[in-house]
Structures are given as C-alpha cells and as structure tokens.
Tab-separated table of C-alpha atoms in Angstrom:
chain	number	residue	atom	x	y	z
A	1	MET	CA	47.837	72.590	98.759
A	2	SER	CA	51.460	71.964	98.411
A	3	GLU	CA	53.219	69.472	100.928
A	4	LYS	CA	55.277	71.325	103.368
A	5	MET	CA	58.870	70.793	103.413
A	6	ARG	CA	60.373	69.479	106.703
A	7	VAL	CA	63.475	71.550	107.666
A	8	ALA	CA	65.680	72.257	110.513
A	9	MET	CA	67.117	75.834	111.335
A	10	VAL	CA	69.939	77.180	113.125
A	11	GLY	CA	69.773	80.841	114.172
A	12	VAL	CA	65.986	81.564	115.052
A	13	GLY	CA	66.420	85.021	116.779
A	14	GLY	CA	67.230	88.403	115.277
A	15	PHE	CA	67.269	88.078	111.364
A	16	GLY	CA	66.466	84.364	111.883
A	17	GLY	CA	63.111	85.500	113.551
A	18	ALA	CA	62.298	87.551	110.326
A	19	ARG	CA	63.163	84.540	108.082
A	20	ARG	CA	60.844	82.356	110.161
A	21	ASN	CA	58.169	84.916	109.451
A	22	THR	CA	58.664	84.725	105.614
A	23	MET	CA	58.748	80.843	105.814
A	24	ARG	CA	55.428	80.916	107.733
A	25	GLU	CA	53.801	83.438	105.435
A	26	THR	CA	54.438	81.052	102.353
A	27	GLY	CA	52.832	78.100	104.205
A	28	LEU	CA	55.485	75.885	102.448
A	29	PHE	CA	57.609	74.969	105.202
A	30	GLU	CA	57.482	73.098	108.664
A	31	ILE	CA	60.481	73.996	111.074
A	32	VAL	CA	60.719	70.651	112.655
A	33	SER	CA	63.542	71.378	114.887
A	34	ALA	CA	65.767	74.342	115.898
A	35	TYR	CA	69.120	75.357	117.490
A	36	ASP	CA	70.229	78.809	118.696
A	37	ILE	CA	72.659	80.001	121.519
A	38	ASN	CA	69.885	82.288	122.566
A	39	PRO	CA	67.358	80.317	124.864
A	40	GLN	CA	64.645	83.020	124.588
A	41	ALA	CA	64.847	82.782	120.795
A	42	LEU	CA	64.708	78.981	120.787
A	43	ALA	CA	61.613	79.000	123.163
A	44	HIS	CA	59.766	81.487	120.926
A	45	ALA	CA	60.433	79.289	117.815
A	46	GLU	CA	59.209	76.270	119.634
A	47	GLU	CA	56.072	78.232	120.875
A	48	VAL	CA	55.233	79.856	117.644
A	49	ASP	CA	56.603	77.344	114.946
A	50	GLY	CA	56.481	74.296	116.965
A	51	ALA	CA	60.254	73.811	116.372
A	52	ARG	CA	61.588	71.209	118.800
A	53	ALA	CA	64.760	72.649	120.498
A	54	VAL	CA	67.838	70.866	120.480
A	55	GLY	CA	71.032	71.520	122.280
A	56	SER	CA	73.864	71.750	119.367
A	57	TYR	CA	74.228	72.118	115.751
A	58	GLU	CA	75.508	68.610	115.571
A	59	GLU	CA	72.401	67.282	117.184
A	60	LEU	CA	70.343	69.441	114.763
A	61	LEU	CA	72.145	67.628	111.818
A	62	GLU	CA	70.753	64.325	113.200
A	63	VAL	CA	67.190	65.104	113.256
A	64	PRO	CA	65.530	62.347	111.474
A	65	GLY	CA	63.078	63.174	108.519
A	66	ILE	CA	64.252	66.507	107.568
A	67	GLU	CA	64.951	67.683	103.878
A	68	ALA	CA	66.843	70.868	104.326
A	69	MET	CA	68.986	73.087	106.721
A	70	VAL	CA	68.020	76.907	107.051
A	71	ILE	CA	70.988	78.667	108.247
A	72	SER	CA	70.308	82.252	109.843
A	73	THR	CA	73.276	82.655	111.860
A	74	GLY	CA	76.103	85.225	111.463
A	75	GLY	CA	78.362	85.097	108.368
A	76	LYS	CA	81.289	83.615	110.290
A	77	PHE	CA	79.445	80.472	110.754
A	78	HIS	CA	77.891	79.950	107.285
A	79	THR	CA	80.530	77.997	105.600
A	80	GLU	CA	81.094	75.316	108.370
A	81	GLN	CA	77.495	74.836	109.021
A	82	ALA	CA	76.481	74.688	105.117
A	83	LEU	CA	79.302	72.224	104.321
A	84	ALA	CA	78.151	70.099	107.325
A	85	ALA	CA	74.675	70.227	105.923
A	86	MET	CA	75.426	69.323	102.193
A	87	GLU	CA	77.567	66.506	103.476
A	88	ARG	CA	74.650	64.981	105.438
A	89	GLY	CA	72.695	65.195	102.166
A	90	LEU	CA	70.465	68.263	103.194
A	91	HIS	CA	69.529	71.075	100.848
A	92	VAL	CA	70.582	74.389	102.192
A	93	PHE	CA	69.211	77.881	102.356
A	94	VAL	CA	71.761	80.248	103.890
A	95	GLU	CA	71.711	84.069	104.607
A	96	LYS	CA	74.128	86.606	102.981
A	97	PRO	CA	76.683	87.442	103.022
A	98	LEU	CA	77.533	83.991	102.001
A	99	CYS	CA	81.128	83.640	103.503
A	100	ALA	CA	84.289	85.669	104.527
A	101	THR	CA	86.963	84.480	102.158
A	102	ARG	CA	87.471	83.247	98.593
A	103	GLU	CA	88.714	79.980	99.958
A	104	GLU	CA	85.333	79.362	101.676
A	105	ALA	CA	83.288	80.292	98.707
A	106	LEU	CA	85.261	77.665	96.682
A	107	ALA	CA	84.824	75.009	99.419
A	108	LEU	CA	81.100	75.592	99.363
A	109	LEU	CA	80.810	75.391	95.396
A	110	GLU	CA	83.019	72.226	95.343
A	111	MET	CA	80.770	70.577	98.065
A	112	GLN	CA	77.693	71.433	96.116
A	113	ARG	CA	79.052	70.111	92.812
A	114	LYS	CA	80.064	66.862	94.947
A	115	THR	CA	76.616	66.438	96.726
A	116	GLU	CA	74.311	67.911	94.056
A	117	ARG	CA	72.405	69.558	96.747
A	118	VAL	CA	70.198	72.822	96.183
A	119	VAL	CA	71.552	75.791	97.988
A	120	VAL	CA	69.865	79.202	97.762
A	121	VAL	CA	71.449	82.362	99.397
A	122	GLY	CA	69.208	84.874	101.220
A	123	HIS	CA	69.702	87.789	98.819
A	124	PHE	CA	66.590	89.678	97.426
A	125	ASP	CA	64.733	87.852	94.731
A	126	HIS	CA	65.021	90.341	91.990
A	127	HIS	CA	62.722	88.562	89.767
A	128	SER	CA	59.886	89.358	92.110
A	129	ASP	CA	60.989	93.107	92.685
A	130	VAL	CA	58.709	94.867	90.103
A	131	GLY	CA	61.138	97.848	90.120
A	132	ALA	CA	64.196	95.882	89.390
A	133	THR	CA	62.703	93.965	86.644
A	134	GLU	CA	61.123	96.994	85.102
A	135	ILE	CA	64.419	98.764	85.042
A	136	LYS	CA	66.045	95.731	83.456
A	137	ARG	CA	63.250	95.736	80.797
A	138	LEU	CA	63.831	99.556	80.123
A	139	ILE	CA	67.669	98.905	79.680
A	140	ALA	CA	67.111	95.811	77.425
A	141	ALA	CA	64.480	97.612	75.316
A	142	GLY	CA	67.043	100.603	74.640
A	143	GLU	CA	64.627	103.057	76.182
A	144	LEU	CA	67.466	104.670	78.090
A	145	GLY	CA	69.702	104.544	74.915
A	146	THR	CA	73.041	103.350	75.703
A	147	VAL	CA	73.892	103.354	79.457
A	148	ALA	CA	76.999	105.341	79.923
A	149	THR	CA	77.290	104.799	83.525
A	150	PHE	CA	75.602	104.583	86.903
A	151	GLN	CA	75.758	105.630	90.720
A	152	MET	CA	74.566	103.314	93.425
A	153	GLU	CA	74.617	104.188	97.187
A	154	THR	CA	73.619	101.981	99.997
A	155	ALA	CA	73.634	103.232	103.736
A	156	HIS	CA	72.452	102.971	107.293
A	157	SER	CA	73.735	104.034	110.575
A	158	GLY	CA	73.860	100.543	112.153
A	159	GLY	CA	77.770	100.505	112.095
A	160	LEU	CA	77.698	103.360	115.019
A	161	GLU	CA	75.983	100.695	117.260
A	162	ILE	CA	78.672	98.123	116.723
A	163	LYS	CA	80.150	97.086	120.373
A	164	PRO	CA	83.474	95.672	120.948
A	165	GLY	CA	83.380	91.737	120.504
A	166	ASP	CA	80.585	92.134	117.929
A	167	TRP	CA	81.680	90.201	114.633
A	168	ARG	CA	80.637	93.120	112.496
A	169	GLY	CA	83.690	95.049	113.896
A	170	ASP	CA	86.052	92.277	113.095
A	171	PRO	CA	87.583	92.620	109.548
A	172	GLU	CA	88.271	88.888	109.405
A	173	LYS	CA	84.611	88.118	109.768
A	174	ASN	CA	83.303	91.266	108.092
A	175	PRO	CA	85.791	92.082	105.396
A	176	GLY	CA	84.854	95.431	103.740
A	177	GLY	CA	82.347	96.471	106.620
A	178	MET	CA	79.221	97.809	105.172
A	179	LEU	CA	80.235	96.689	101.474
A	180	PHE	CA	80.166	93.038	102.922
A	181	GLN	CA	77.110	93.342	105.036
A	182	CYS	CA	74.705	95.225	102.845
A	183	GLY	CA	76.731	96.236	99.976
A	184	CYS	CA	76.576	92.550	98.596
A	185	HIS	CA	72.897	93.168	98.130
A	186	ALA	CA	73.616	96.164	95.878
A	187	LEU	CA	76.341	94.134	93.928
A	188	HIS	CA	73.868	91.282	93.443
A	189	GLU	CA	71.244	93.717	92.101
A	190	LEU	CA	73.856	95.488	89.885
A	191	MET	CA	74.892	92.106	88.298
A	192	PHE	CA	71.083	91.419	87.874
A	193	LEU	CA	70.736	94.448	85.886
A	194	PHE	CA	74.165	94.744	84.139
A	195	GLY	CA	75.938	91.286	84.127
A	196	PRO	CA	79.262	90.105	85.633
A	197	ILE	CA	81.621	92.734	87.272
A	198	VAL	CA	85.254	92.006	86.016
A	199	ARG	CA	87.374	94.675	87.592
A	200	VAL	CA	87.154	96.775	90.761
A	201	SER	CA	89.121	99.772	92.211
A	202	SER	CA	88.151	101.234	95.563
A	203	MET	CA	88.956	103.270	98.418
A	204	MET	CA	87.847	102.766	102.071
A	205	ARG	CA	87.605	104.800	105.278
A	206	TYR	CA	88.067	103.320	108.763
A	207	ASP	CA	88.187	106.299	111.099
A	208	VAL	CA	84.614	107.515	111.427
A	209	HIS	CA	83.888	104.789	114.162
A	210	THR	CA	85.838	102.900	116.597
A	211	THR	CA	85.615	99.332	114.793
A	212	LEU	CA	88.297	98.065	112.650
A	213	THR	CA	86.013	97.493	109.639
A	214	ALA	CA	85.676	99.977	106.885
A	215	ASP	CA	83.021	102.713	107.755
A	216	VAL	CA	82.778	103.960	104.151
A	217	ALA	CA	83.538	102.287	100.876
A	218	HIS	CA	83.545	103.857	97.545
A	219	CYS	CA	83.991	101.322	94.520
A	220	LEU	CA	84.586	101.844	90.921
A	221	LEU	CA	83.146	98.938	88.970
A	222	GLU	CA	83.863	97.714	85.453
A	223	PHE	CA	81.444	95.109	83.864
A	224	GLU	CA	82.017	92.623	81.182
A	225	SER	CA	80.169	94.748	78.802
A	226	GLY	CA	82.617	97.514	79.428
A	227	LEU	CA	79.974	99.569	81.554
A	228	ILE	CA	81.711	101.523	84.210
A	229	GLY	CA	80.092	102.857	87.368
A	230	THR	CA	80.350	103.522	91.158
A	231	LEU	CA	78.977	101.917	94.383
A	232	GLY	CA	79.088	103.640	97.748
A	233	ALA	CA	78.576	101.861	100.882
A	234	TYR	CA	78.457	103.458	104.533
A	235	HIS	CA	77.339	102.186	107.721
A	236	VAL	CA	77.474	105.514	109.714
A	237	THR	CA	74.921	107.549	108.059
A	238	PRO	CA	71.227	107.637	107.775
A	239	TYR	CA	69.436	105.039	105.603
A	240	ARG	CA	69.677	105.389	101.854
A	241	HIS	CA	69.451	103.000	98.885
A	242	SER	CA	69.536	104.730	95.528
A	243	LEU	CA	70.534	103.949	91.968
A	244	ASN	CA	71.036	106.559	89.166
A	245	ILE	CA	71.364	105.128	85.659
A	246	PHE	CA	72.566	107.596	82.949
A	247	GLY	CA	71.771	106.860	79.304
A	248	THR	CA	72.252	108.675	75.994
A	249	LYS	CA	68.496	109.001	75.687
A	250	LYS	CA	67.081	108.950	79.182
A	251	SER	CA	68.530	108.909	82.849
A	252	LEU	CA	66.722	106.910	85.600
A	253	TYR	CA	66.544	107.689	89.177
A	254	ARG	CA	65.434	105.194	91.750
A	255	ASP	CA	65.337	105.979	95.598
A	256	LEU	CA	64.132	103.172	97.880
A	257	ARG	CA	62.911	104.883	100.995
A	258	CYS	CA	63.087	102.667	104.056
A	259	PRO	CA	59.605	100.839	104.602
A	260	ALA	CA	59.967	101.138	108.309
A	261	TYR	CA	59.113	104.832	107.951
A	262	GLY	CA	56.173	104.395	105.580
A	263	ASP	CA	57.806	105.569	102.403
A	264	SER	CA	57.763	103.630	98.994
A	265	SER	CA	60.066	103.363	96.089
A	266	TYR	CA	60.463	106.527	93.978
A	267	VAL	CA	61.442	106.297	90.185
A	268	ALA	CA	61.735	109.009	87.671
A	269	LEU	CA	63.157	109.476	84.190
A	270	GLN	CA	65.024	112.530	83.008
A	271	GLU	CA	64.692	112.674	79.028
A	272	ARG	CA	67.640	114.451	76.845
A	273	ARG	CA	65.928	117.417	75.200
A	274	ARG	CA	68.529	119.805	73.719
A	275	GLY	CA	67.542	123.464	74.173
A	276	GLU	CA	64.615	122.340	76.488
A	277	ALA	CA	64.296	121.974	80.147
A	278	GLU	CA	65.290	118.403	81.034
A	279	LEU	CA	62.695	117.739	83.779
A	280	HIS	CA	62.575	114.619	86.244
A	281	VAL	CA	59.259	112.902	85.322
A	282	PRO	CA	57.982	110.416	87.916
A	283	TYR	CA	57.721	107.143	86.370
A	284	PRO	CA	54.643	105.174	87.811
A	285	LEU	CA	55.970	101.936	89.227
A	286	PRO	CA	54.647	99.613	91.994
A	287	SER	CA	57.067	99.477	94.771
A	288	GLY	CA	58.060	96.668	97.040
A	289	ILE	CA	59.621	93.258	96.747
A	290	ASP	CA	58.455	89.800	97.675
A	291	HIS	CA	60.495	89.250	100.811
A	292	CYS	CA	59.375	85.730	100.667
A	293	GLY	CA	60.610	85.279	97.197
A	294	ALA	CA	63.901	83.601	97.947
A	295	VAL	CA	62.443	80.933	100.319
A	296	ARG	CA	59.640	80.381	97.536
A	297	ASN	CA	62.137	79.704	95.078
A	298	PHE	CA	64.065	77.407	97.550
A	299	TYR	CA	60.949	75.335	98.054
A	300	ARG	CA	60.303	75.261	94.060
A	301	ALA	CA	64.097	74.312	93.264
A	302	VAL	CA	63.899	71.411	95.603
A	303	ARG	CA	60.374	70.074	94.993
A	304	GLU	CA	59.950	71.199	91.168
A	305	GLY	CA	63.474	71.133	90.018
A	306	VAL	CA	63.460	74.898	88.808
A	307	GLU	CA	66.837	76.820	88.652
A	308	PRO	CA	67.774	78.008	92.204
A	309	TYR	CA	67.658	81.897	92.616
A	310	PRO	CA	69.518	83.515	94.211
A	311	SER	CA	71.965	80.544	93.872
A	312	LEU	CA	75.028	79.707	95.654
A	313	LEU	CA	76.936	81.032	92.557
A	314	ASP	CA	75.106	84.391	92.950
A	315	GLY	CA	76.057	84.528	96.567
A	316	ALA	CA	79.558	83.635	95.870
A	317	ARG	CA	79.911	86.393	92.961
A	318	ALA	CA	78.612	89.103	95.231
A	319	VAL	CA	81.195	88.515	98.101
A	320	MET	CA	83.904	87.860	95.491
A	321	VAL	CA	83.595	91.506	94.313
A	322	VAL	CA	83.740	92.816	98.041
A	323	PHE	CA	86.937	90.731	98.498
A	324	ALA	CA	88.459	92.364	95.268
A	325	ALA	CA	87.276	95.829	96.392
A	326	GLU	CA	89.098	95.370	99.830
A	327	GLU	CA	92.301	94.183	98.166
A	328	ALA	CA	91.949	97.169	95.882
A	329	ALA	CA	91.683	99.662	98.824
A	330	LYS	CA	94.522	98.027	100.694
A	331	THR	CA	96.927	97.976	97.581
A	332	GLY	CA	95.830	100.913	95.622
A	333	LYS	CA	95.609	98.947	92.611
A	334	THR	CA	92.819	97.917	90.307
A	335	VAL	CA	91.899	94.241	90.902
A	336	THR	CA	90.798	91.864	88.066
A	337	ILE	CA	88.154	89.256	89.375
A	338	ASP	CA	88.916	85.538	88.888
A	339	TRP	CA	85.717	84.112	87.961
A	340	GLU	CA	87.203	80.675	87.874
A	341	LEU	CA	84.629	79.224	90.463
C-alpha cells in the first residue's frame, strides 16, 4: 500500500467536506491538521479524519511534518493562501476557480517557477472522464469529419440563492458570475478537447437577479486551430450541462444529467445522409467521471513525478478566458488573449 501523504487543509466545510471525502476514498492522504472559520466543520474534520484543529491559517503553515497544503476556501482567498504555502516549501492542491485577476494568476505562476512546487487545481480530471476521452478520440480519428463548430451550455439555479454579502455576488471576487464559478470547468473541458482559445467575444446580462455579478453569459470563442463555437453560462436557471459538436460527417450531442437526480450522461451521433432521415442514434458510452482523479494525480505528481493535471497553468488558462470574456462584454470588442504566462 502506498505511503500516505501528510497534508494540512484550510476550508474543511461545504465543498471542503466533499474534497475530504475524495481524499479519504483514495486512501492516499492523512489530513494532519486543519483550519476553518466554521467551528462545526472543524470539529467534524477532527472527528472523521483525525485532523487536529488550529486557530489560524498562519498556525496551519507552521504544522511540522506536512508535505502539502489543500486549499478548499472561497476563490477570493486562493492566491494569498497558495503563495504562502509555496513560500513555505509546500506542494499545493487548490480548488477552482484559481484566482480573480490576471495579476494573481501571474503571481502564482511566478511563485511556482521560483519554488518548483507541485500545484494541482481542482478542475475535473478529463483523462479519467470516459465520455470526454472518447469524444476527444472521435475528433482526433476524424470520425466526425472536420469539426465546424460547437455549442456548450452550463447552468444551474444557485445564483438565485445568493444573499447580500456573499462573495459570489461581488464582481471583484466573482468576475463573470456563473462563467467564473462553473464556466471555468466548461472552458477547461473545451481546451482539453480543442486546444487553446485565442480570441473571445461576449455579452452578459446582469438584471435577472439582484446581485452585481453576471446572471447570464454568452461567449463566442475562437481557438488556435481556427475553430469557433459558443459557450453559454447561467446561474439562474435549472441544471444543464450539454455539448453539441457539429462535424462535416457526423454531429455529436452530449447531455450530462445531474447525478443528484439519478440521471446519467446521454450521447448521440447524427450522421450526414443526403436524401435520408438524419436521425440521432444513441452512442453507448459509460457515464461518470472519477471525482477523485485530481487528488490522485496530485499524489502521483508529488510522489512519482508524473505531470500534474489539472495543472496550475490549466487553472490559469481557464480563468484568463473568463477575464477576457468579461472585458469583451464591457467594451463590446473582441479580446485577444495574451498567453504570455
């Protein structure tokens, strides 16, 4: 059995609780110590995971014998906490969205280069997603023909529950609204499938709910390959995560139903048949994704030296597209993304 990695963790309630579940499931981690502003969450981490509670993040950084820091706090804290951890010589696992400004992304990348620490960002591990890897294979094998364009949508109604004072309603801490919170997952997936995004145009709507962040975002994305397509992100509507890819031979339709409701992923292909009915034919594909994939990769990157995935650069690229989209929406101009990271 692999020797467990001794880690400290900041943010152990809410999504941090879910992250603790994935770490526990792998059997690869020992949460030695933890800090959270919520005493109930901290007590639960101590009871379930044996994590010794401390009274501040500064104290957490001083815990002896730890190899890494797991950061499952709100996005507004990520940069400061990750920089401090790397400076202390710790490897870092940090949730998405990575950070709220381009300057923060550059500071994180510079610190990683300086310290040579492993940093993994908590996006989905698409290499363990059977659906995403099979779609990537179909594209690479030319089975769809030339991919002409795509449409992607990601949505849920959580934005309607944002209360005054919540960081998700603050445009400085949550730029782009849903595009920042969950759209960064979609952007990470799109770049896994199609490569780097180089130009962005967008429009955003702010008047559906009472927050100051975008309720609806529509983006036109141009890739380095010349591919263009659209991404829609909304946090004021029922759940949806879908991807339609339109090829010269076949089109592909993927609908990820919410696992909370017991539905699985649906994939169908539609073949071009001139003069005949062009029906949607279900494509048998195992559903699901290894939700432990990112933390497994973190362990392997630290212990075995494998390439980190999703890497700090992957996380930075996703939020850089969000920043470009918000700029495009505000200025009404297409924004070229500066990839000098």
